[in-house]
Short mmCIF file of C-alpha atoms in Angstrom, two decimals:
data_model
loop_
_atom_site.label_atom_id
_atom_site.label_comp_id
_atom_site.label_asym_id
_atom_site.label_seq_id
_atom_site.Cartn_x
_atom_site.Cartn_y
_atom_site.Cartn_z
CA MET B 145 107.98 30.70 40.30
CA SER B 146 110.91 30.22 42.63
CA THR B 147 111.00 27.69 45.46
CA ARG B 148 109.38 29.27 48.64
CA SER B 149 110.75 29.29 52.07
CA GLU B 150 107.22 28.04 53.22
CA ILE B 151 105.85 24.61 53.14
CA LEU B 152 102.29 24.23 52.03
CA CYS B 153 100.18 21.60 54.19
CA ILE B 154 97.10 20.60 52.36
CA GLY B 155 94.35 18.98 54.19
CA SER B 156 92.56 18.68 57.54
CA VAL B 157 92.80 21.61 60.18
CA LEU B 158 90.28 20.92 62.90
CA TRP B 159 89.77 20.44 66.53
CA ASP B 160 90.98 17.23 68.09
CA ILE B 161 89.00 16.01 71.10
CA ILE B 162 91.01 13.25 72.86
CA GLY B 163 90.11 11.22 76.02
CA ARG B 164 92.97 9.69 77.54
CA SER B 165 93.31 7.18 80.38
CA SER B 166 95.99 5.26 82.00
CA ALA B 167 94.02 2.26 82.17
CA VAL B 168 93.88 -0.72 79.68
CA MET B 169 90.53 -0.38 77.87
CA ARG B 170 88.27 -2.56 75.91
CA GLN B 171 84.79 -2.17 74.25
CA GLY B 172 82.34 -0.71 76.73
CA SER B 173 85.05 0.37 79.26
CA ASP B 174 84.18 3.31 81.49
CA VAL B 175 87.33 4.74 83.20
CA PRO B 176 88.67 7.85 84.77
CA GLY B 177 91.02 10.13 82.55
CA ARG B 178 91.36 13.44 80.89
CA ILE B 179 89.57 15.00 78.03
CA THR B 180 91.49 17.70 75.95
CA ARG B 181 90.62 19.82 73.04
CA LEU B 182 93.65 20.93 70.86
CA PRO B 183 94.16 22.08 67.28
CA GLY B 184 94.69 19.07 65.16
CA GLY B 185 94.05 17.39 61.81
CA VAL B 186 96.72 15.87 59.93
CA ALA B 187 97.50 18.80 57.98
CA LEU B 188 97.69 21.02 60.97
CA ASN B 189 99.66 18.52 62.91
CA ILE B 190 102.30 18.43 60.21
CA ALA B 191 102.36 22.24 60.07
CA MET B 192 102.71 22.51 63.84
CA GLY B 193 105.55 19.98 63.90
CA LEU B 194 107.25 22.01 61.10
CA ALA B 195 106.81 25.27 62.86
CA ARG B 196 108.38 23.80 66.01
CA PHE B 197 111.44 23.06 63.91
CA GLY B 198 111.80 26.60 62.71
CA LEU B 199 109.92 26.48 59.37
CA SER B 200 107.35 28.56 57.89
CA PRO B 201 104.24 26.36 57.26
CA GLN B 202 100.91 27.57 55.22
CA VAL B 203 97.71 25.68 55.36
CA LEU B 204 95.39 25.03 52.50
CA THR B 205 92.23 23.94 54.02
CA LEU B 206 88.57 24.68 54.92
CA ILE B 207 87.67 26.40 58.30
CA GLY B 208 84.09 27.40 59.08
CA ARG B 209 83.39 31.07 59.55
CA ASP B 210 81.93 30.12 62.96
CA ALA B 211 83.08 30.55 66.75
CA GLU B 212 85.18 27.45 66.65
CA GLY B 213 86.71 28.43 63.36
CA ASP B 214 87.63 31.88 64.44
CA GLU B 215 89.29 30.39 67.54
CA LEU B 216 91.08 27.76 65.57
CA VAL B 217 92.49 30.48 63.29
CA HIS B 218 93.69 32.36 66.23
CA ALA B 219 95.35 29.31 67.68
CA CYS B 220 97.15 28.50 64.27
CA LEU B 221 98.65 31.96 64.38
CA GLY B 222 99.99 31.46 67.98
CA LEU B 223 101.72 28.28 66.94
CA GLY B 224 103.27 29.77 63.88
CA VAL B 225 100.74 28.23 61.18
CA ALA B 226 99.82 30.73 58.51
CA THR B 227 96.12 30.44 57.42
CA ASP B 228 96.18 33.45 54.89
CA PHE B 229 95.09 31.13 52.03
CA ALA B 230 92.65 28.85 53.99
CA LEU B 231 89.10 28.75 52.62
CA ARG B 232 86.55 30.15 55.27
CA SER B 233 83.11 28.95 54.74
CA ASP B 234 79.63 30.57 55.99
CA ASP B 235 77.85 27.46 55.20
CA LEU B 236 80.13 24.59 56.43
CA PRO B 237 81.27 24.23 60.06
CA THR B 238 84.57 23.65 61.43
CA ASP B 239 85.65 20.05 61.35
CA ARG B 240 86.14 17.94 64.47
CA TYR B 241 88.06 14.59 65.48
CA LEU B 242 87.34 12.53 68.32
CA ALA B 243 89.61 9.76 69.99
CA ILE B 244 89.81 7.37 72.90
CA GLU B 245 93.24 6.42 74.01
CA GLY B 246 94.20 3.82 76.63
CA ALA B 247 97.25 2.23 78.21
CA ASN B 248 96.98 -0.08 75.36
CA GLY B 249 96.88 2.48 72.59
CA LEU B 250 94.18 3.85 70.36
CA ILE B 251 90.87 2.38 71.20
CA ALA B 252 88.52 4.33 68.82
CA ALA B 253 88.25 7.47 66.71
CA ILE B 254 85.71 9.24 64.75
CA ALA B 255 86.94 11.93 61.95
CA ASP B 256 84.16 14.46 61.18
CA ALA B 257 85.94 16.04 58.16
CA HIS B 258 82.65 16.28 56.20
CA SER B 259 83.41 20.29 55.53
CA LEU B 260 86.72 19.43 54.09
CA GLU B 261 85.50 16.90 51.99
CA LEU B 262 82.51 19.06 50.67
CA ALA B 263 84.77 21.91 49.83
CA GLY B 264 86.84 19.77 47.46
CA ALA B 265 89.22 21.22 45.10
CA LYS B 266 87.93 24.79 46.19
CA ILE B 267 90.79 24.76 48.63
CA LEU B 268 93.41 24.45 46.07
CA ALA B 269 92.36 27.70 44.28
CA PRO B 270 95.55 29.59 45.52
CA LEU B 271 97.58 27.22 43.57
CA GLU B 272 95.67 28.09 40.37
CA ASP B 273 94.66 31.61 40.36
CA GLY B 274 98.12 33.18 40.95
CA ARG B 275 98.29 33.76 44.52
CA LEU B 276 100.72 30.66 44.97
CA GLY B 277 100.96 29.36 41.55
CA SER B 278 99.24 28.66 38.09
CA GLU B 279 99.25 25.92 35.54
CA ALA B 280 101.67 27.78 33.47
CA ASP B 281 103.87 28.66 36.62
CA PRO B 282 103.20 25.86 39.42
CA TRP B 283 104.39 25.96 42.97
CA ASP B 284 107.63 24.33 42.85
CA GLY B 285 108.43 24.03 46.64
CA GLN B 286 107.30 21.38 49.12
CA ILE B 287 104.04 20.30 49.84
CA ALA B 288 102.70 18.09 52.76
CA LEU B 289 99.53 16.34 51.69
CA ASP B 290 96.96 14.75 53.91
CA GLY B 291 95.27 11.45 52.97
CA ASN B 292 92.13 12.70 54.47
CA LEU B 293 91.16 14.36 51.30
CA THR B 294 88.67 12.50 49.01
CA GLU B 295 89.99 9.75 46.74
CA ALA B 296 88.47 11.85 43.79
CA LEU B 297 90.52 15.07 45.05
CA LEU B 298 93.60 12.86 45.42
CA SER B 299 93.13 11.45 41.96
CA GLU B 300 92.80 15.10 40.48
CA ILE B 301 95.97 16.17 42.28
CA ALA B 302 97.89 13.12 40.95
CA GLY B 303 97.34 14.25 37.49
CA SER B 304 97.23 17.96 37.86
CA ARG B 305 99.50 20.34 36.20
CA LEU B 306 99.33 22.36 39.33
CA PHE B 307 101.46 19.92 41.21
CA ARG B 308 103.75 18.59 38.53
CA ALA B 309 106.69 20.65 39.91
CA ALA B 310 106.13 20.10 43.63
CA ASP B 311 107.96 18.01 46.21
CA LEU B 312 105.02 16.24 47.62
CA ARG B 313 105.22 14.60 50.98
CA ILE B 314 102.12 12.43 51.56
CA ALA B 315 100.61 11.03 54.89
CA PRO B 316 97.77 8.60 54.53
CA ALA B 317 95.95 9.74 57.65
CA SER B 318 94.96 6.03 58.75
CA PRO B 319 95.07 2.66 57.61
CA GLY B 320 91.45 2.80 56.41
CA LYS B 321 92.20 5.51 54.14
CA ALA B 322 95.74 4.34 52.69
CA GLY B 323 93.93 2.94 49.63
CA ARG B 324 93.04 6.60 48.57
CA LEU B 325 96.81 7.19 47.78
CA ARG B 326 96.94 4.68 45.01
CA PRO B 327 96.58 7.32 42.32
CA LEU B 328 99.72 9.27 43.65
CA LEU B 329 101.89 5.94 43.90
CA LEU B 330 103.58 6.86 40.58
CA HIS B 331 103.78 10.37 41.00
CA PRO B 332 107.54 11.17 40.33
CA GLY B 333 107.92 13.94 42.97
CA ALA B 334 105.95 11.98 45.72
CA THR B 335 107.63 10.72 48.97
CA LEU B 336 104.97 8.46 51.07
CA TYR B 337 105.02 8.40 54.90
CA LEU B 338 103.27 5.07 56.12
CA ASN B 339 103.25 2.70 58.86
CA LEU B 340 103.70 -0.96 58.30
CA GLU B 341 99.84 -1.79 58.24
CA GLU B 342 99.31 1.11 55.69
CA ALA B 343 102.11 0.17 53.44
CA CYS B 344 100.77 -3.49 53.35
CA LEU B 345 97.47 -2.21 52.36
CA LEU B 346 98.76 0.00 49.58
CA ALA B 347 101.29 -2.62 48.09
CA ASN B 348 98.66 -5.34 48.79
CA ILE B 349 101.11 -7.54 50.66
CA THR B 350 101.70 -9.14 53.96
CA ALA B 351 105.13 -8.04 55.10
CA THR B 352 106.66 -8.76 58.62
CA ASP B 353 108.94 -5.69 58.79
CA ALA B 354 109.37 -2.06 57.27
CA ARG B 355 112.08 -2.80 54.97
CA GLU B 356 110.14 -5.60 53.22
CA ALA B 357 107.13 -3.29 52.89
CA ALA B 358 109.13 -0.24 51.67
CA ASP B 359 110.90 -2.38 49.11
CA ALA B 360 107.57 -3.88 47.58
CA LEU B 361 106.20 -0.16 47.08
CA ILE B 362 109.48 0.87 45.33
CA ALA B 363 109.12 -2.28 43.12
CA ARG B 364 105.48 -1.24 42.39
CA GLY B 365 106.83 2.16 41.13
CA ALA B 366 106.80 4.44 43.94
CA ALA B 367 109.63 7.21 44.02
CA ARG B 368 110.21 7.17 47.52
CA VAL B 369 108.81 5.78 50.83
CA LEU B 370 109.21 5.82 54.56
CA VAL B 371 107.66 3.01 56.60
CA THR B 372 107.42 3.06 60.44
CA ASN B 373 106.61 0.02 62.47
CA GLY B 374 106.21 1.17 66.13
CA GLY B 375 109.14 0.57 68.33
CA SER B 376 110.58 -1.86 65.60
CA PRO B 377 112.95 -0.75 63.07
CA ALA B 378 112.03 1.92 60.14
CA ALA B 379 112.99 1.93 56.45
CA GLU B 380 113.31 4.50 53.83
CA ALA B 381 113.52 3.18 50.25
CA SER B 382 114.26 5.20 47.08
CA GLN B 383 114.27 4.39 43.39
CA HIS B 384 117.81 3.38 42.29
CA LYS B 385 119.44 3.61 45.69
CA PRO B 386 119.94 1.24 48.58
CA THR B 387 117.21 1.09 51.45
CA VAL B 388 118.31 2.54 54.88
CA THR B 389 116.65 1.51 58.12
CA GLY B 390 116.89 3.10 61.59
CA CYS B 391 115.84 1.85 65.21
CA PRO B 392 113.56 4.10 67.02
CA PRO B 393 114.58 4.90 70.80
CA GLN B 394 112.84 2.80 73.44
CA VAL B 395 110.39 5.05 75.50
CA LEU B 396 107.36 4.74 77.56
CA VAL B 397 104.28 5.48 75.27
CA THR B 398 101.91 7.91 76.94
CA ARG B 399 100.02 9.18 73.54
CA VAL B 400 99.88 8.14 70.10
CA THR B 401 97.69 10.36 68.13
CA GLY B 402 99.89 12.69 65.92
CA ALA B 403 103.05 10.59 66.34
CA GLY B 404 103.03 9.84 62.58
CA ASP B 405 102.70 13.47 61.59
CA THR B 406 105.46 14.40 64.17
CA PHE B 407 107.86 11.87 62.46
CA MET B 408 106.94 13.38 58.91
CA ALA B 409 107.58 16.91 60.08
CA ALA B 410 110.77 16.12 61.77
CA HIS B 411 111.98 14.12 58.51
CA ILE B 412 111.17 17.08 56.23
CA ALA B 413 113.02 19.53 58.70
CA ALA B 414 116.12 17.28 59.00
CA GLU B 415 116.30 17.15 55.19
CA ARG B 416 116.10 20.91 54.78
CA ARG B 417 118.96 21.19 57.34
CA GLY B 418 121.01 19.24 54.85
CA GLN B 419 121.09 15.86 56.68
CA ASP B 420 121.71 12.71 54.62
CA ARG B 421 118.91 9.89 54.37
CA GLU B 422 120.29 7.84 57.35
CA ALA B 423 120.72 10.88 59.62
CA ALA B 424 117.11 12.31 58.48
CA LEU B 425 115.52 9.06 59.47
CA HIS B 426 117.19 8.78 62.72
CA ALA B 427 116.11 12.43 63.45
CA ALA B 428 112.57 11.79 62.63
CA LEU B 429 112.39 8.52 64.59
CA ALA B 430 114.16 10.48 67.86
CA ALA B 431 111.35 13.37 67.49
CA ALA B 432 108.48 10.76 67.06
CA ALA B 433 109.76 8.89 70.15
CA ALA B 434 110.06 12.10 72.06
CA TYR B 435 106.54 13.04 71.10
CA VAL B 436 104.87 9.72 72.13
CA SER B 437 106.65 9.81 75.41
CA GLY B 438 105.26 13.31 76.17
CA ASP B 439 108.53 14.99 75.92
CA ILE B 440 107.27 17.33 73.00
CA ASN B 441 104.09 19.40 73.61
#
């Protein structure tokens, strides 16, 4: 199968319900703010970012055949994200994510992705039944993989012939789920996008900067990793290549949910435009800074 122009985004596609306040918050805070409901989920956030950069993302996911699911599919199409191969379920409801953000960052979040977890490997059927690929003729393009998938499914993907020819771009979803990515650490086609905390957890180290964490993961056999560290320098490390670093622009942070997904989408888009490693890293950092400052919708 020839490499497609589309990028497959595999994982969570759901509704984000986010409460934001300009106040500093702590446990038990009750403050004024705004509550929004937006299409979200790691896979969809990445797909929306790719679409903003002029690419053609396709999601493999579970969306309920309920009113919220129908509305979500319609919203995806309006955002330039195709859902042709998404699994629609009559029995499982559309997933949701709830987050509270204050002036001091993310306060708390709950990801209700039970439907995606219950669907399991069923969402991968188009890669096996000939619609997008098969074991004999696997998908050989880019795949953005969401760490919200279960550890069992991620382990299955790591050893599956369906993914042996793919350019895998992997997001951990959250520090609490970074350990799920260990089976994929040694996949020769994998690029891992991590923040410093996630990188340290995955490498089982305590590092003070992104370069140190990235180099530690390469030493443990990873093919390629990108590590961000908030407003501090980020790093991109690859096997048999010198590590490159970049400093993000300093901006006023107005939101944090989705920043890592924007970084990943911008980096993929920059590389597809032919930018080298250092330029692609800087382009991704600039896009993420614009996002957290509110300059990107």
